[in-house]
Amino acid sequence: MAYHKVNADQRAQGQYLDSDDLQATALELEWDMEKELEEPGFDHFRVDGAVQHHLGNSQSPDLDLEPIQPSASPKGRFQRLQEDPDYISHYTRQAPKSHRCGFFQILKVFCAALILFIFGIVIGYYAGKRCPSSPSSPESNNPHIYHEILKEIKAENIQQIYRDLLQFPREDDVDIAMKILVQWTSHGLEDVQLVNYSVLLDLPGSSSNTITLKNSGDCFYPDGQQCNRGTKALHSQDLLYSYAAYSAKGTLEAELIDIQYGTVEDLIRIQATTNVTKKIALLKLGQSPLLYKLSLLEDAGFGGVLLYVDPCDLPKTTDLADKAFMVSLNSGGDPSTPGYASIDGSYRQHRLNLTTLLVQPISAVLAKKLISLPENRVRKDRCVPLQLPSTDKKVISLNVQSVTTYKTISNVIGYLKGTVFPDRYIIIGSHHSSLNTYGGQEWASSTAIITAFIQALMLKVKRGWRPDRTIVFCSWGGTAFGNIGSYEWAEDLMRVLQRNVVAYVSLHNPVRGNSTLHPVASPSLQQLTAESQNFNCVEKTNCPGSNVSSVQMQGDSDYFINHLGVPASQFSYEDINASENSSFLSEALFPVHSTKTEELDRSFKLHETIAKLTGQVTLQIANEPVLPFNALDIALEVQNSLKVFLGEEIDASQLLAVASRLRDTAELFQSDEMRPANDPKERAPIRVRMLNDVLQSLEKSFLVQQAPPGLYRNILYRLDERTSQFSVLLEALEHCKLHQSNETIQAALSEVLNSISSAQVYFKAGLDVFETTLAGKK
C-alpha cells in the first residue's frame, strides 16, 4: 500500500471571494481580510479545481485496488513512494489599518481586490489550457484505474481480432506487418512505425528433403510418407517446410546411430563402443537446448542428424506422431551481420550454413520405421520410449537441400509515451509470421492479445490518462528463423536500449495448451508475477499458486535477457507435460493449422486471462513510482543455485562466501529503502530516480562473456524446473566428464564468481550513493 503522508502546511491553497464580502462596508471588508490571514487554518483551505504540484512521479495512482496491492511476502518489497505536494503559497501580511479610513481608501481596496480576483481567474484559465494533463488530475489518481483499463479486455474482442488476423492471405512479412500497423493505428496508438531489415534467410528448396534406407531402397519424406506416392496437396507445403534452417547442405550416406537425447552420458556410452566419425545420429528433441546438443555431436565428429520427438514426451492429448517439423539452427539475429544491425552499408557475410552437420527433422512415424518397430508401442497405459536395438545396423542416405537468400523482414513498433519518465521503456512483445502454417497460429494469438491491450489502453488515454513510463509495443518479424527481427532492432538501438529499457514482457506463444498456467520471470520480477496470478481469479480451482520460475524461455525476449540484462516476464497456458524430458520441445515448429488454437480455447477465456495478467504486470512496472523489482530475490536465487555444490568435488567456498555477502548487501539495500519511505526528505524526485536507476540494472551484473551454444548468458536463468544450479557450471561439469579436463570448470567458476562479486559491488555502490546524498542534505 502506498504511503499517504500529506502535511497540513504542504497542501494546495486558494481562497474564495464571497459576494457578501463585496457588499460589506469598508471597515468590515478590511477586518475580514485581515482575520482570514491571521487564522492558522487559512493555509489549509483548498480551492476546487486548484492545480496541485507533486515531486517525482506525481501521476502514480493510489494502489488500493485489491488485485494490485503489494505483497505481504516475508521477503519484503520496496515500498511504493507517493510524493507529497510541494507547492506552498506565501501570503504577505498587511499591517492593521485604522477604522477611520475615508471613502477613497475603501474604494481603492475594493478595486485592488477585484482586479486581483479577475487576474487570478485569467492566470488559472491559461495555465490550465497550457498544461496538457496535470500530474495530479483526478483521472490519474483514480485508485481503480488499472481495473478500468483491464476490464475493457474481453474474450470476444480478442477472438474477433484473432479471426480478422487469420483473414490475411499468406503474404510477405512486410504486408502482414503493414496490416498490423494499420490495426494498431486505428485503435488510436499515436506513434506506430514499420521498421524493415534485409536479412539472410534459409528457405526450403523446390522439393522436399528425403531419407532413403540403403538395405531396401525405400525412400521417405520427413513425415514418413514414401517418396512419389501421390502426396496430398494439403501437405505439400508442410513437407517443404519440414527442414532445419541454416543446416549444412548435401547428401550423406552413413550408418544410423541412436544417441537418444544426446546427453554427455549418451555420448560417452556410444563412443566407448562405436566410431562415430561421419555417422548419422538419431536424436530426440528435448531435455536440453538443441544447439547445445548439436555442438556436442559436431565436436564428436558426427556428419548428420535426424531429429524427432518421442511420443512419450508429449501430452496424451497431443497427436503429432505423423508430423515432421521445422527448427532453426540460428542462435539469434541476421547470420550475415553477426553482432551488429543489418542496416544499409553493413558488411555482409554470406554464410550458407551455421553448422557442419546435415540436420533433418522427421516425424515419430518415420523414426519407428527406421528402427523397425510396430506402430503401437503402448503397454498397459504406459508409453514405451523409442530406441534402436543395439544389434541392428541401419545405413541410410540423407539428402538435405535449402536455399539461402536475402529477404525483407518487418517489425511493427508502437509507442505510448509516458508523462513522468518518458525515457524509461517497458517493452511488450509479440510476433507475426508468414512461414506458412508452421508454429501453428500462435502468432495470431499473441498479436490479438497485444492488440486488445492496446485497444483498452487507448480508451483510457482518450480520457486524459497516460502511463508514467513509456510503453513500447512490438510485433516482431523473422522469429521462426532465430528471433531475427527483435535482434536486428535491438542491435540497431543498442545504446539507447541499454540505458532506457526497464523490463520486457513477452507474449510468445501464449496458449500452447489449456491445462495449466505457466508463468516465467527473472528473479527480480518473480514476486510481482506471482502476485499478478491472483488477478481475475474466480473459481478456486483456477487460482494458481506462486509457481513462478526463472527458466530459459523461447522467443524474442532472448536479446533483452542475454545481451541487455533486462528483467523479463511471461505468462502462457500449457498442457501438463507427460515426461520430464519434455523441456525444450517448443523449439520444434509443427504445422498446426488455425483450428487447433480455437479447439484449445473455444471461448477465448484463456486468451483473456493472459491479456489481463500481461497488462497487470505491464501497468504496474509502467506506473509504480519505485520499480517493483526485488533485489533480495536475486541474492536468494544465487544462493539456491550454489547449494547443489555443497559436498561436491568442486571447491565452491569462495562462491558461497561472495554469495553470502551479496545477500547481506541486498538485505541492507532493500531494508534501507523501506525504512525511510515515509520520510518527506527522502521523496525528492532525484532521490527516486537514483533508486530506480539502481533497480533497473540489478540483473546486468549476471551476464557472462561467453556461454555454450543454446545456453543463456544471463546465469540467473536455469535450464528447466528440474535443475537448480547455474547452467554454465552444469555444462562445465559435463564437459569435464567428456574431455577429462578441469580447465572448463575453472573458467566457468571464475565467470560466476566475477558476476556475483560484481553484483555485490553494484548493490554496495548504490547504498553509498544514497548515503552520500542524504548526508549532503543534512
GROMACS .gro file of C-alpha atoms in nm, residues 212-459:
model
  248
  212THR     CA    1   1.649  -4.347  -4.803
  213LEU     CA    2   1.709  -4.690  -4.647
  214LYS     CA    3   2.004  -4.839  -4.836
  215ASN     CA    4   1.918  -5.202  -4.749
  216SER     CA    5   1.568  -5.190  -4.900
  217GLY     CA    6   1.592  -4.883  -5.121
  218ASP     CA    7   1.278  -4.736  -4.964
  219CYS     CA    8   1.268  -4.356  -4.989
  220PHE     CA    9   1.074  -4.145  -4.736
  221TYR     CA   10   0.973  -3.784  -4.695
  222PRO     CA   11   1.030  -3.631  -4.348
  223ASP     CA   12   0.673  -3.706  -4.235
  224GLY     CA   13   0.708  -4.080  -4.309
  225GLN     CA   14   0.528  -4.093  -4.645
  226GLN     CA   15   0.705  -4.282  -4.919
  227CYS     CA   16   0.852  -4.072  -5.198
  228ASN     CA   17   0.648  -4.018  -5.516
  229ARG     CA   18   0.335  -4.186  -5.380
  230GLY     CA   19   0.094  -3.904  -5.464
  231THR     CA   20   0.140  -3.687  -5.157
  232LYS     CA   21  -0.176  -3.493  -5.079
  233ALA     CA   22  -0.173  -3.133  -5.199
  234LEU     CA   23  -0.270  -3.015  -4.849
  235HIS     CA   24   0.058  -3.147  -4.712
  236SER     CA   25   0.290  -3.042  -4.997
  237GLN     CA   26   0.387  -2.709  -4.839
  238ASP     CA   27   0.418  -2.875  -4.498
  239LEU     CA   28   0.669  -3.121  -4.643
  240LEU     CA   29   0.879  -2.844  -4.795
  241TYR     CA   30   0.898  -2.671  -4.457
  242SER     CA   31   0.999  -2.989  -4.273
  243TYR     CA   32   1.360  -2.882  -4.251
  244ALA     CA   33   1.630  -2.728  -4.032
  245ALA     CA   34   1.703  -2.368  -4.129
  246TYR     CA   35   2.077  -2.296  -4.171
  247SER     CA   36   2.173  -2.664  -4.177
  248ALA     CA   37   2.460  -2.783  -4.396
  249LYS     CA   38   2.350  -2.891  -4.744
  250GLY     CA   39   2.426  -3.203  -4.944
  251THR     CA   40   2.391  -3.581  -4.933
  252LEU     CA   41   2.540  -3.817  -4.677
  253GLU     CA   42   2.531  -4.194  -4.676
  254ALA     CA   43   2.625  -4.341  -4.340
  255GLU     CA   44   2.528  -4.569  -4.054
  256LEU     CA   45   2.244  -4.454  -3.829
  257ILE     CA   46   2.337  -4.444  -3.459
  258ASP     CA   47   2.075  -4.395  -3.186
  259ILE     CA   48   2.205  -4.149  -2.928
  260GLN     CA   49   1.869  -4.089  -2.753
  261TYR     CA   50   1.871  -3.730  -2.613
  262GLY     CA   51   2.236  -3.664  -2.696
  263THR     CA   52   2.343  -3.605  -2.337
  264VAL     CA   53   2.705  -3.630  -2.230
  265GLU     CA   54   2.628  -3.969  -2.074
  266ASP     CA   55   2.475  -4.086  -2.405
  267LEU     CA   56   2.784  -3.975  -2.598
  268ILE     CA   57   3.026  -4.139  -2.353
  269ARG     CA   58   2.828  -4.464  -2.378
  270ILE     CA   59   2.821  -4.459  -2.761
  271GLN     CA   60   3.182  -4.352  -2.813
  272ALA     CA   61   3.303  -4.634  -2.588
  273THR     CA   62   3.189  -4.892  -2.845
  274THR     CA   63   3.149  -4.711  -3.178
  275ASN     CA   64   3.346  -4.485  -3.410
  276VAL     CA   65   3.100  -4.200  -3.471
  277THR     CA   66   3.302  -4.008  -3.731
  278LYS     CA   67   3.079  -3.902  -4.023
  279LYS     CA   68   2.792  -4.115  -3.890
  280ILE     CA   69   2.427  -4.001  -3.874
  281ALA     CA   70   2.282  -3.954  -3.525
  282LEU     CA   71   1.920  -4.040  -3.444
  283LEU     CA   72   1.846  -3.771  -3.185
  284LYS     CA   73   1.541  -3.698  -2.968
  285LEU     CA   74   1.443  -3.337  -2.918
  286GLY     CA   75   1.407  -3.219  -2.558
  287GLN     CA   76   1.582  -3.225  -2.219
  288SER     CA   77   1.839  -2.959  -2.317
  289PRO     CA   78   1.875  -2.691  -2.589
  290LEU     CA   79   1.908  -2.825  -2.943
  291LEU     CA   80   2.203  -2.600  -3.030
  292TYR     CA   81   2.396  -2.731  -2.729
  293LYS     CA   82   2.335  -3.094  -2.824
  294LEU     CA   83   2.432  -3.030  -3.187
  295SER     CA   84   2.755  -2.865  -3.073
  296LEU     CA   85   2.842  -3.182  -2.879
  297LEU     CA   86   2.768  -3.401  -3.181
  298GLU     CA   87   2.971  -3.175  -3.409
  299ASP     CA   88   3.268  -3.190  -3.172
  300ALA     CA   89   3.235  -3.569  -3.155
  301GLY     CA   90   3.266  -3.593  -3.535
  302PHE     CA   91   2.914  -3.681  -3.649
  303GLY     CA   92   2.824  -3.587  -4.006
  304GLY     CA   93   2.443  -3.575  -3.990
  305VAL     CA   94   2.146  -3.574  -3.751
  306LEU     CA   95   1.786  -3.696  -3.774
  307LEU     CA   96   1.569  -3.514  -3.518
  308TYR     CA   97   1.239  -3.642  -3.384
  309VAL     CA   98   1.007  -3.602  -3.088
  310ASP     CA   99   0.936  -3.916  -2.887
  311PRO     CA  100   0.557  -3.955  -2.844
  312CYS     CA  101   0.616  -4.041  -2.478
  313ASP     CA  102   0.742  -3.684  -2.422
  314LEU     CA  103   0.419  -3.526  -2.549
  315PRO     CA  104   0.095  -3.482  -2.353
  316LYS     CA  105  -0.156  -3.759  -2.414
  317THR     CA  106  -0.393  -3.505  -2.569
  318THR     CA  107  -0.139  -3.414  -2.838
  319ASP     CA  108  -0.115  -3.624  -3.153
  320LEU     CA  109   0.182  -3.518  -3.362
  321ALA     CA  110   0.333  -3.859  -3.436
  322ASP     CA  111   0.281  -3.833  -3.812
  323LYS     CA  112   0.407  -3.477  -3.848
  324ALA     CA  113   0.758  -3.356  -3.916
  325PHE     CA  114   0.854  -3.008  -3.806
  326MET     CA  115   1.082  -2.711  -3.864
  327VAL     CA  116   1.370  -2.594  -3.643
  328SER     CA  117   1.616  -2.309  -3.673
  329LEU     CA  118   1.986  -2.354  -3.603
  330ASN     CA  119   2.037  -1.978  -3.574
  331SER     CA  120   2.126  -1.859  -3.224
  332GLY     CA  121   1.983  -1.514  -3.296
  333GLY     CA  122   1.977  -1.231  -3.547
  334ASP     CA  123   2.073  -1.199  -3.910
  335PRO     CA  124   2.352  -1.454  -3.977
  336SER     CA  125   2.510  -1.222  -4.234
  337THR     CA  126   2.562  -0.947  -3.974
  338PRO     CA  127   2.653  -1.130  -3.650
  339GLY     CA  128   2.657  -0.892  -3.353
  340TYR     CA  129   2.560  -0.578  -3.546
  341ALA     CA  130   2.248  -0.448  -3.718
  342SER     CA  131   2.153  -0.521  -4.079
  343ILE     CA  132   2.139  -0.159  -4.190
  344ASP     CA  133   2.241  -0.012  -4.524
  345GLY     CA  134   2.616  -0.016  -4.564
  346SER     CA  135   2.678  -0.300  -4.318
  347TYR     CA  136   2.933  -0.564  -4.418
  348ARG     CA  137   2.754  -0.887  -4.515
  349GLN     CA  138   2.888  -1.235  -4.450
  350HIS     CA  139   2.714  -1.473  -4.691
  351ARG     CA  140   2.700  -1.774  -4.460
  352LEU     CA  141   2.535  -2.070  -4.634
  353ASN     CA  142   2.509  -2.272  -4.312
  354LEU     CA  143   2.571  -2.233  -3.939
  355THR     CA  144   2.684  -2.591  -3.874
  356THR     CA  145   2.881  -2.861  -4.049
  357LEU     CA  146   2.607  -3.114  -3.971
  358LEU     CA  147   2.334  -3.214  -4.214
  359VAL     CA  148   2.027  -3.180  -3.992
  360GLN     CA  149   1.680  -3.306  -4.081
  361PRO     CA  150   1.367  -3.318  -3.859
  362ILE     CA  151   1.146  -3.626  -3.907
  363SER     CA  152   0.816  -3.749  -3.765
  364ALA     CA  153   0.789  -4.013  -3.493
  365VAL     CA  154   0.621  -4.239  -3.751
  366LEU     CA  155   0.933  -4.231  -3.970
  367ALA     CA  156   1.157  -4.284  -3.664
  368LYS     CA  157   0.964  -4.605  -3.590
  369LYS     CA  158   1.009  -4.722  -3.948
  370LEU     CA  159   1.383  -4.656  -3.936
  371ILE     CA  160   1.423  -4.866  -3.623
  372SER     CA  161   1.175  -5.132  -3.747
  373LEU     CA  162   0.927  -5.104  -3.461
  374PRO     CA  163   0.550  -5.158  -3.482
  375GLU     CA  164   0.320  -4.856  -3.473
  376ASN     CA  165   0.165  -4.939  -3.137
  377ARG     CA  166   0.416  -4.907  -2.852
  378VAL     CA  167   0.177  -4.854  -2.560
  379ARG     CA  168   0.181  -5.128  -2.296
  380LYS     CA  169  -0.077  -5.124  -2.018
  381ASP     CA  170  -0.128  -4.748  -2.039
  382ARG     CA  171   0.246  -4.694  -2.026
  383CYS     CA  172   0.427  -4.536  -2.317
  384VAL     CA  173   0.749  -4.710  -2.418
  385PRO     CA  174   1.020  -4.469  -2.541
  386LEU     CA  175   1.160  -4.534  -2.887
  387GLN     CA  176   1.502  -4.694  -2.907
  388LEU     CA  177   1.704  -4.855  -3.185
  389PRO     CA  178   1.815  -5.206  -3.087
  390SER     CA  179   2.191  -5.216  -3.039
  391THR     CA  180   2.219  -5.521  -3.265
  392ASP     CA  181   2.058  -5.350  -3.565
  393LYS     CA  182   2.277  -5.164  -3.811
  394LYS     CA  183   2.096  -4.930  -4.046
  395VAL     CA  184   2.264  -4.747  -4.331
  396ILE     CA  185   2.069  -4.453  -4.471
  397SER     CA  186   2.119  -4.182  -4.728
  398LEU     CA  187   2.024  -3.833  -4.612
  399ASN     CA  188   1.959  -3.560  -4.869
  400VAL     CA  189   1.927  -3.203  -4.736
  401GLN     CA  190   1.873  -2.905  -4.965
  402SER     CA  191   1.769  -2.547  -4.893
  403VAL     CA  192   1.822  -2.202  -5.043
  404THR     CA  193   1.980  -1.900  -4.873
  405THR     CA  194   1.851  -1.567  -4.995
  406TYR     CA  195   1.810  -1.212  -4.873
  407LYS     CA  196   1.457  -1.113  -4.772
  408THR     CA  197   1.298  -0.815  -4.604
  409ILE     CA  198   1.151  -0.876  -4.259
  410SER     CA  199   0.950  -0.611  -4.077
  411ASN     CA  200   0.889  -0.510  -3.718
  412VAL     CA  201   0.589  -0.304  -3.606
  413ILE     CA  202   0.690  -0.069  -3.324
  414GLY     CA  203   0.435   0.149  -3.142
  415TYR     CA  204   0.497   0.396  -2.860
  416LEU     CA  205   0.269   0.518  -2.583
  417LYS     CA  206   0.476   0.799  -2.434
  418GLY     CA  207   0.498   0.834  -2.057
  419THR     CA  208   0.448   1.163  -1.877
  420VAL     CA  209   0.685   1.140  -1.578
  421PHE     CA  210   0.968   0.916  -1.703
  422PRO     CA  211   0.924   0.921  -2.084
  423ASP     CA  212   1.283   0.799  -2.132
  424ARG     CA  213   1.216   0.473  -1.950
  425TYR     CA  214   1.067   0.193  -2.163
  426ILE     CA  215   0.861  -0.114  -2.082
  427ILE     CA  216   0.865  -0.333  -2.392
  428ILE     CA  217   0.577  -0.573  -2.453
  429GLY     CA  218   0.644  -0.805  -2.747
  430SER     CA  219   0.454  -1.047  -2.968
  431HIS     CA  220   0.542  -1.173  -3.315
  432HIS     CA  221   0.386  -1.218  -3.656
  433SER     CA  222   0.465  -1.488  -3.907
  434SER     CA  223   0.440  -1.563  -4.276
  435LEU     CA  224   0.603  -1.907  -4.251
  436ASN     CA  225   0.300  -2.091  -4.391
  437THR     CA  226   0.129  -2.278  -4.107
  438TYR     CA  227   0.444  -2.366  -3.915
  439GLY     CA  228   0.432  -2.279  -3.549
  440GLY     CA  229   0.054  -2.305  -3.567
  441GLN     CA  230  -0.141  -1.982  -3.532
  442GLU     CA  231   0.015  -1.869  -3.204
  443TRP     CA  232   0.142  -1.561  -3.386
  444ALA     CA  233  -0.222  -1.460  -3.437
  445SER     CA  234  -0.296  -1.539  -3.069
  446SER     CA  235  -0.012  -1.322  -2.941
  447THR     CA  236  -0.089  -1.041  -3.187
  448ALA     CA  237  -0.459  -1.047  -3.095
  449ILE     CA  238  -0.374  -1.024  -2.724
  450ILE     CA  239  -0.137  -0.731  -2.762
  451THR     CA  240  -0.385  -0.555  -2.993
  452ALA     CA  241  -0.666  -0.598  -2.739
  453PHE     CA  242  -0.442  -0.450  -2.469
  454ILE     CA  243  -0.363  -0.152  -2.693
  455GLN     CA  244  -0.734  -0.103  -2.757
  456ALA     CA  245  -0.813  -0.099  -2.383
  457LEU     CA  246  -0.525   0.136  -2.303
  458MET     CA  247  -0.614   0.387  -2.572
  459LEU     CA  248  -0.973   0.412  -2.445
   0.00000   0.00000   0.00000
